CSV table of C-alpha atoms in Angstrom, one decimal:
chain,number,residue,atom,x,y,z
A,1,UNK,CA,82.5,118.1,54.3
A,2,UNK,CA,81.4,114.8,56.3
A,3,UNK,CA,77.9,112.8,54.9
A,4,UNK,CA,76.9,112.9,57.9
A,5,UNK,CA,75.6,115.3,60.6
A,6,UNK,CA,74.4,114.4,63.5
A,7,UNK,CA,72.2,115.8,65.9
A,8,UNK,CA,75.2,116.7,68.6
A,9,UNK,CA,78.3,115.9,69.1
A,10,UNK,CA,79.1,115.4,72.9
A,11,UNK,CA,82.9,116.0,74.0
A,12,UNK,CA,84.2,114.6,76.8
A,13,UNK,CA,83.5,111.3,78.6
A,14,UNK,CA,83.6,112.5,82.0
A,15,UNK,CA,80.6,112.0,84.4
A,16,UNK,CA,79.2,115.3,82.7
A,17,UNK,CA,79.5,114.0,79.2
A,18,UNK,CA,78.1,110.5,80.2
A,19,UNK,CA,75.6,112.3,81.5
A,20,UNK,CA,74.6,114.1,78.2
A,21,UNK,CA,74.8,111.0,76.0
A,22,UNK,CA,72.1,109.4,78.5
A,23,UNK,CA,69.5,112.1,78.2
A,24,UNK,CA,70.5,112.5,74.7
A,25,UNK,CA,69.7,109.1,73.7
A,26,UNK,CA,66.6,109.2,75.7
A,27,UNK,CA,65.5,112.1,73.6
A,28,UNK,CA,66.3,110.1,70.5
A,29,UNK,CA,69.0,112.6,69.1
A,30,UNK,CA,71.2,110.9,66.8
A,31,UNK,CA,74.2,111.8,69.0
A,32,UNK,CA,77.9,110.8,69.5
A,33,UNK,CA,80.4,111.0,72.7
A,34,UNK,CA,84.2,112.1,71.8
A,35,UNK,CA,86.6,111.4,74.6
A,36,UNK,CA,90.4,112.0,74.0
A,37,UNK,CA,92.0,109.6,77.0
A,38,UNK,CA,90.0,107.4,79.1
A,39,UNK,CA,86.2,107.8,80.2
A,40,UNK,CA,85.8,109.5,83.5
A,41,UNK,CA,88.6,111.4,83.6
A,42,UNK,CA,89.6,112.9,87.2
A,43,UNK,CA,86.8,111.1,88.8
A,44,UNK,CA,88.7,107.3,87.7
A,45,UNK,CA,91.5,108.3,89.7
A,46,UNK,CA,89.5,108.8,92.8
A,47,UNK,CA,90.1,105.3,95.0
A,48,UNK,CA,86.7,106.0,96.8
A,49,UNK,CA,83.6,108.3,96.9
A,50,UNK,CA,81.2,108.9,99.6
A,51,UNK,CA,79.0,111.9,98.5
A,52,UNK,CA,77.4,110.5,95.2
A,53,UNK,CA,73.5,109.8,96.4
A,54,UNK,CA,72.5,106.2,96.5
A,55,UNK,CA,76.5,104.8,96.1
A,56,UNK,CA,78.2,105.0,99.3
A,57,UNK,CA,81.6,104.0,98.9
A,58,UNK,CA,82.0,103.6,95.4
A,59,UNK,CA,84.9,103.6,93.7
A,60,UNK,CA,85.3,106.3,90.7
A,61,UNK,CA,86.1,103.8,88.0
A,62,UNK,CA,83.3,101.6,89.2
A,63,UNK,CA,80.8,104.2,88.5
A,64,UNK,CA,81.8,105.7,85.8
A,65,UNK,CA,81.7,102.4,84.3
A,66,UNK,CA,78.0,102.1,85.6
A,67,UNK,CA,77.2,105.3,83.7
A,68,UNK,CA,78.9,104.1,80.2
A,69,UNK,CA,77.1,100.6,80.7
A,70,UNK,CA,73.9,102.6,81.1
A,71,UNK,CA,74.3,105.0,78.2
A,72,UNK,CA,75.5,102.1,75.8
A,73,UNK,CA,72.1,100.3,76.9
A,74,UNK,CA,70.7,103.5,75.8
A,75,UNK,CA,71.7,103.1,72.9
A,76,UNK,CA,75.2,105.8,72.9
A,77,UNK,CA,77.7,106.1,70.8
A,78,UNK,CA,80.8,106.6,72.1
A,79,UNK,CA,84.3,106.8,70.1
A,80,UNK,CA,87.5,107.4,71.9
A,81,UNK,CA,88.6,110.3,69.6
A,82,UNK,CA,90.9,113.1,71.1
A,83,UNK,CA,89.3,116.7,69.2
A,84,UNK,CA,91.5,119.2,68.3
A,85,UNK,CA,89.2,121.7,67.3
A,86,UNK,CA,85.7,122.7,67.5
A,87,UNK,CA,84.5,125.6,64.9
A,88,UNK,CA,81.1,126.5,63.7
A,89,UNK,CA,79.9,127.5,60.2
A,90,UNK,CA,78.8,131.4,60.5
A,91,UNK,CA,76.2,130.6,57.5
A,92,UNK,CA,74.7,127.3,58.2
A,93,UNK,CA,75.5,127.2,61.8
A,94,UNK,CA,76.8,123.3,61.5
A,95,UNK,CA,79.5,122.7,63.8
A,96,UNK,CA,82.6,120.7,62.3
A,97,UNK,CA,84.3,118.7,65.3
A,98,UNK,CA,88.0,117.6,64.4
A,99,UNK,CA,89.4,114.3,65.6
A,100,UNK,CA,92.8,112.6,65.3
A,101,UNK,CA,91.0,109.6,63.2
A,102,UNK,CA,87.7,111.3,61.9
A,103,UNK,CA,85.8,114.4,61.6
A,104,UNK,CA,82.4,114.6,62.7
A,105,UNK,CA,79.8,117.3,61.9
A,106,UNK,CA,76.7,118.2,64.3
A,107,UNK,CA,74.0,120.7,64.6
A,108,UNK,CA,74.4,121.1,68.3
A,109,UNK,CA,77.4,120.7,70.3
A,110,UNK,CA,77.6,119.8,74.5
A,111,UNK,CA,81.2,120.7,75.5
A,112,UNK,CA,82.4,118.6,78.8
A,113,UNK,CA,85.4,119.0,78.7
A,114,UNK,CA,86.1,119.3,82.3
A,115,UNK,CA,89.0,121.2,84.4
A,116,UNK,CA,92.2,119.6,85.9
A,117,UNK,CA,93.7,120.4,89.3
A,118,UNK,CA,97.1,122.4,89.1
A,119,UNK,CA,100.1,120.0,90.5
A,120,UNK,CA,102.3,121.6,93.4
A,121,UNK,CA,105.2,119.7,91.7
A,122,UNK,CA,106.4,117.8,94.9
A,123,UNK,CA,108.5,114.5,94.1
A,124,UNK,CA,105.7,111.8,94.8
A,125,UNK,CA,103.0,113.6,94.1
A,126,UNK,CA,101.6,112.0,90.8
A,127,UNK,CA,102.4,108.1,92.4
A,128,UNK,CA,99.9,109.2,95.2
A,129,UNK,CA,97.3,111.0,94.1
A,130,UNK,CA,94.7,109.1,94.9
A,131,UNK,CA,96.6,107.2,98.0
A,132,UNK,CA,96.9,110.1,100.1
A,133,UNK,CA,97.3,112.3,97.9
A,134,UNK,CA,93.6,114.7,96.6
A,135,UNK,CA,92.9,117.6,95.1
A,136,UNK,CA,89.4,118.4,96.6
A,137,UNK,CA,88.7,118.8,100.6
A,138,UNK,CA,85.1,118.5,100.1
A,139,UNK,CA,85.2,115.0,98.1
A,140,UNK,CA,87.5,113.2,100.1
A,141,UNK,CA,87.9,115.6,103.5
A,142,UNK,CA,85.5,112.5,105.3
A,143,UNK,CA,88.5,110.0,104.6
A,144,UNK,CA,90.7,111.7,106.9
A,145,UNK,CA,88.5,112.3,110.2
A,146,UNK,CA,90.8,112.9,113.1
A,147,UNK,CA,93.5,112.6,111.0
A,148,UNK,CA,96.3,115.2,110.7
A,149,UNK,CA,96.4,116.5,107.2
A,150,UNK,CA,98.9,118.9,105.0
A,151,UNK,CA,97.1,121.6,103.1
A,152,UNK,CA,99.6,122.7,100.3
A,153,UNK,CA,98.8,126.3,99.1
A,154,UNK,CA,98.0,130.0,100.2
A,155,UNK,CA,95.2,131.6,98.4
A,156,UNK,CA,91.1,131.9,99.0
A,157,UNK,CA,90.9,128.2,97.9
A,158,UNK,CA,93.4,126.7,100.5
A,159,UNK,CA,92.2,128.9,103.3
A,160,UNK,CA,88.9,127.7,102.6
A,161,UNK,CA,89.5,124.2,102.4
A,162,UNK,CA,91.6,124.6,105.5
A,163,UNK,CA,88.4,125.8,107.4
A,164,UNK,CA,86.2,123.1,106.1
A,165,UNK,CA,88.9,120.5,107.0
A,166,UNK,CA,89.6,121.7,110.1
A,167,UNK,CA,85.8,120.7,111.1
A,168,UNK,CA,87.0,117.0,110.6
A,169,UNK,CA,90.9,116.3,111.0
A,170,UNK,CA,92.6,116.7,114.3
A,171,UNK,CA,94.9,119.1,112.6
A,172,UNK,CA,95.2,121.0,110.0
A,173,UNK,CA,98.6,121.9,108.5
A,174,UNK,CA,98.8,124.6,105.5
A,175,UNK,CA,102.1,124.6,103.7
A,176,UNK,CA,102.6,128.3,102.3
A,177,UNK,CA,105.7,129.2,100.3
A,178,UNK,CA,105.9,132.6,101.1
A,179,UNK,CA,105.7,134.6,104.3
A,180,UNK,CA,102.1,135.2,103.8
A,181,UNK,CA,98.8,134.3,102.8
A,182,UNK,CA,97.0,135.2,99.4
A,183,UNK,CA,93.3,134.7,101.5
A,184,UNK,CA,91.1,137.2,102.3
A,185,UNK,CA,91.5,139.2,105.8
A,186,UNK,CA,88.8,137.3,106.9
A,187,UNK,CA,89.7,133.7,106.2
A,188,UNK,CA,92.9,134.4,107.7
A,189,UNK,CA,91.6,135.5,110.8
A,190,UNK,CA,89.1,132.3,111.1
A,191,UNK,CA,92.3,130.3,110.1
A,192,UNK,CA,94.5,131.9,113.0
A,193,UNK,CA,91.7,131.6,115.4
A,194,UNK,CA,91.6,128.1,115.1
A,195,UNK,CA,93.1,125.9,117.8
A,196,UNK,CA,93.3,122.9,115.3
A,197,UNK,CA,94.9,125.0,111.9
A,198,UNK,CA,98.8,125.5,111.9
A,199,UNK,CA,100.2,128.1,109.0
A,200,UNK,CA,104.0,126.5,108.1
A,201,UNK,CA,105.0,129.9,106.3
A,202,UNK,CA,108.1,129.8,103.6
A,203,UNK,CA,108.2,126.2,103.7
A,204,UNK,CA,107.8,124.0,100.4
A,205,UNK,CA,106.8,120.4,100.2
A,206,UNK,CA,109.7,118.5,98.3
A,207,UNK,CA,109.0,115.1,98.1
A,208,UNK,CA,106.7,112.3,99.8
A,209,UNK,CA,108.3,108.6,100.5
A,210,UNK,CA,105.8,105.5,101.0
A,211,UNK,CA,104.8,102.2,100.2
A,212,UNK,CA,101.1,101.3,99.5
A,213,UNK,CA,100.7,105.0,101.4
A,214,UNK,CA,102.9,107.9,102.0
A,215,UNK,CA,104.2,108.1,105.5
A,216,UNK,CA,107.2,110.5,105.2
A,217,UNK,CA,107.4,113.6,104.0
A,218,UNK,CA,110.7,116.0,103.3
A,219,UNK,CA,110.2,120.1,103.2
A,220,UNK,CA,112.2,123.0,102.7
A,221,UNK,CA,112.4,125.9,105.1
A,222,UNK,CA,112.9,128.6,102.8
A,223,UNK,CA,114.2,130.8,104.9
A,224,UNK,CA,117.3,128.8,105.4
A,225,UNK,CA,117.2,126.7,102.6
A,226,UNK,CA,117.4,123.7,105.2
A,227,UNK,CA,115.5,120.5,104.5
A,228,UNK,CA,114.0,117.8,107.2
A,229,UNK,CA,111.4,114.8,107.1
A,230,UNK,CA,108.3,113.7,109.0
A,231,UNK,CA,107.3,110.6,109.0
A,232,UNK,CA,103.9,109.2,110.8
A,233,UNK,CA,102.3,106.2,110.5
A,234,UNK,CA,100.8,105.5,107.3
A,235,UNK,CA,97.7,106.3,106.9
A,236,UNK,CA,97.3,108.5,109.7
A,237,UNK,CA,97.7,111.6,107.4
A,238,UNK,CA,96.5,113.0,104.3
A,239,UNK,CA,97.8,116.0,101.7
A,240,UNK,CA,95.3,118.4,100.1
A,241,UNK,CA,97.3,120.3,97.1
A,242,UNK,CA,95.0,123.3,96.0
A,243,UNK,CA,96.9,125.5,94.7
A,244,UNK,CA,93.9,126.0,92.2
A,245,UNK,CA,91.9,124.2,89.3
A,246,UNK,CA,92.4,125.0,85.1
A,247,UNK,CA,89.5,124.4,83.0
A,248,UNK,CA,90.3,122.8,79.8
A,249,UNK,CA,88.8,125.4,77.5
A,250,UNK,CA,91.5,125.4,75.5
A,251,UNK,CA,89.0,124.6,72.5
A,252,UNK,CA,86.6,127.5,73.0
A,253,UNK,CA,88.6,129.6,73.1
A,254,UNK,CA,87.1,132.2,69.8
A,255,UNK,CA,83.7,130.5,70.1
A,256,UNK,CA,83.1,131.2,73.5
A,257,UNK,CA,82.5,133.8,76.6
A,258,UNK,CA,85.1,132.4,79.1
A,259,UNK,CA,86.0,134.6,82.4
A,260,UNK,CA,88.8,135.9,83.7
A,261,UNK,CA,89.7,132.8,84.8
A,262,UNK,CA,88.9,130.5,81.8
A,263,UNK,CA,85.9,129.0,82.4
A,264,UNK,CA,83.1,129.1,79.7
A,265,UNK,CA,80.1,131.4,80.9
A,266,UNK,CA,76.7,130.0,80.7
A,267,UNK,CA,73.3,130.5,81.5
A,268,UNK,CA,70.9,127.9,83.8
A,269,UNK,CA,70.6,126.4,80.6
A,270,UNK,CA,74.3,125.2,79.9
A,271,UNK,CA,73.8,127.7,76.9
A,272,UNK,CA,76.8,129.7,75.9
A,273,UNK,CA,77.4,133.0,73.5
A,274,UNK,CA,77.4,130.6,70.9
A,275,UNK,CA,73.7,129.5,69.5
A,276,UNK,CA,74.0,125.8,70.2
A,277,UNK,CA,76.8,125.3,71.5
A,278,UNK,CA,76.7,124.3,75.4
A,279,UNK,CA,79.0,123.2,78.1
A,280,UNK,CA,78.3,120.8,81.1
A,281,UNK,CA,80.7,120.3,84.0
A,282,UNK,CA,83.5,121.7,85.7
A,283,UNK,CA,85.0,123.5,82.4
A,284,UNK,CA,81.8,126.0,83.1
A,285,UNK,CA,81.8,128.8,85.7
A,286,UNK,CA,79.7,127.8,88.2
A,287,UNK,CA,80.2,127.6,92.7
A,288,UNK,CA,80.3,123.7,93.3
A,289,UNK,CA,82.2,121.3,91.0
A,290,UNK,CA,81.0,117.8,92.0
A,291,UNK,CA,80.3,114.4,90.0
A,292,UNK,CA,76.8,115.5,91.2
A,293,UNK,CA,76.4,118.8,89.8
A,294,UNK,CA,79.1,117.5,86.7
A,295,UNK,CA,75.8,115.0,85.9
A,296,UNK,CA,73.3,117.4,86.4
A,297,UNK,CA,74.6,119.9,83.8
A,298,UNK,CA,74.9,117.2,81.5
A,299,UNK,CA,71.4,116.7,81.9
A,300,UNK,CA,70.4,119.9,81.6
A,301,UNK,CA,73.0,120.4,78.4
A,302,UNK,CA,71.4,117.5,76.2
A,303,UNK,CA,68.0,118.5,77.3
A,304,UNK,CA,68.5,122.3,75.8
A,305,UNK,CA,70.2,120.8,72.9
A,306,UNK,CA,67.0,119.2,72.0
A,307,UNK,CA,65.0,121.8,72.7
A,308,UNK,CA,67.2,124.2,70.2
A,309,UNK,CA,66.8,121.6,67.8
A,310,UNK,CA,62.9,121.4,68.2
A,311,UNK,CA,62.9,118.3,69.4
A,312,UNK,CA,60.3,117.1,72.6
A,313,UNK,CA,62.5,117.2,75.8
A,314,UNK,CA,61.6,115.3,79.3
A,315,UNK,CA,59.7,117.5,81.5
């Protein structure tokens, strides 16, 4: 049993936890943030973003740094703690938080705990992610206007991205292991109708060679087993892998509604099944994951918090 309970405990440092501890503090909850690696976490890897309002062109460490600056000011707590469970007395309703050097106990609980993009697996692909190498069209597609870029995948997701990429590259190529897509009927046909979207069916990315950039890349036709390279110029071409996203829910699981997919359920309130216990961010099931809508929830998420513990919220 700690001495202690706070008002919430906040997990994860992400732009949606950040987020929480400022409108927590501005509340006055006696709150701490958990986070188990490094603060930000997909967002630090991102070299440049263009669709946060008011900071054009920032840089994803820079502003998460902005928004830990600001929620220290604030007067946060944050402790980087990695939690390895999350559990809730069924009699007091107290939530006891385990960390690898402390255990913390709160009567509210904002879960950002975020979702990570799943990895084709091509040699390269981890050296770079971030230097031609993304995970979301829609957050970095404006980087590669009139550019040629790869889309590695098959399914709705791909097809989609495809589409919305093909608005802005000069051509769009989508890399499908099998002989077919996963999409529906009707993204196919938009795909197939477009004059700048080529389908390279049974083919697999291997590897990608480059220097400060990629600029060569090797496949595998899978019908023959053959492999070959193209190389361009570097920085003339960009690879999108989205072969889908996992929530890391890992921790609700028990405590939770998550859907088929994993992702917690909530209400407009960040609110889940559990009294008090609320997640912000991409871990929840929602259509747009953003650092804008990421920061939002987390707004909304400390903001109910209060309210459930009968505190005066910001109107």
């Amino acid at each position: 049993m700690c001495e202690h309970v706070h008002d919430l405990v906040i997990v994860g440092g992400g732009p949606a936890g950040l987020s929480a501890a400022i409108y927590a503090s501005r509340s006055l909850l006696d709150a701490v943030t958990l986070e188990r690696e490094a603060l930000g976490g997909q967002v630090i890897l991102t070299s440049e973003i263009d669709n946060y309002p008011g900071v054009p062109h920032a840089d994803g460490f820079s502003l998460v740094d902005a928004m830990r600056t600001q929620a220290e000011e604030l007067g946060a707590t944050i402790v980087m703690d990695p939690v390895s469970a999350i559990e809730r007395d069924p009699v007091s309703g107290v939530f006891h938080v385990s960390g690898a050097t402390a255990a913390y106990e709160a009567k509210a609980v904002v879960a950002a705990l975020g979702a990570r993009p799943r990895v084709a697996g091509f040699k390269g692909e981890t050296d770079f992610t971030g230097r031609g190498v993304s995970y979301c069209a829609t957050c970095d597609g404006m980087f590669y206007r009139n550019k040629h870029v790869f889309v590695i995948g098959g399914g709705n997701s791909a097809a989609e991205e495809a589409l919305f990429l093909s608005r802005l590259a000069s051509t769009v190529t989508m890399v499908v292991r099998k002989d077919h897509l996963r999409a529906q009927k009707a993204l196919l046909a938009e795909l197939e109708a477009s004059e700048r979207v080529e389908i390279s069916y049974e083919t697999s990315l291997l590897e990608v060679f480059g220097d400060a950039l990629p600029h060569t890349l090797r496949f595998r036709d899978n019908r023959s087993g053959k492999t070959y390279e193209e190389t361009y110029e570097e920085g003339s071409f960009g690879i999108f892998v989205l072969v889908g996203r996992e929530p890391q829910t890992e921790l609700l699981r028990g405590l939770v509604e998550l859907d088929e997919s994993g992702y917690a359920v909530t209400d407009e309130r960040m609110a889940t099944s559990t009294p008090g216990l609320f997640v912000a961010g991409d871990a929840r099931r929602k259509p747009l994951r953003q650092i804008v809508t990421a920061v939002s929830d987390g707004a909304v998420a400390a903001t109910s918090a209060a309210a459930y513990l009968g505190l005066p919220v910001e109107g």
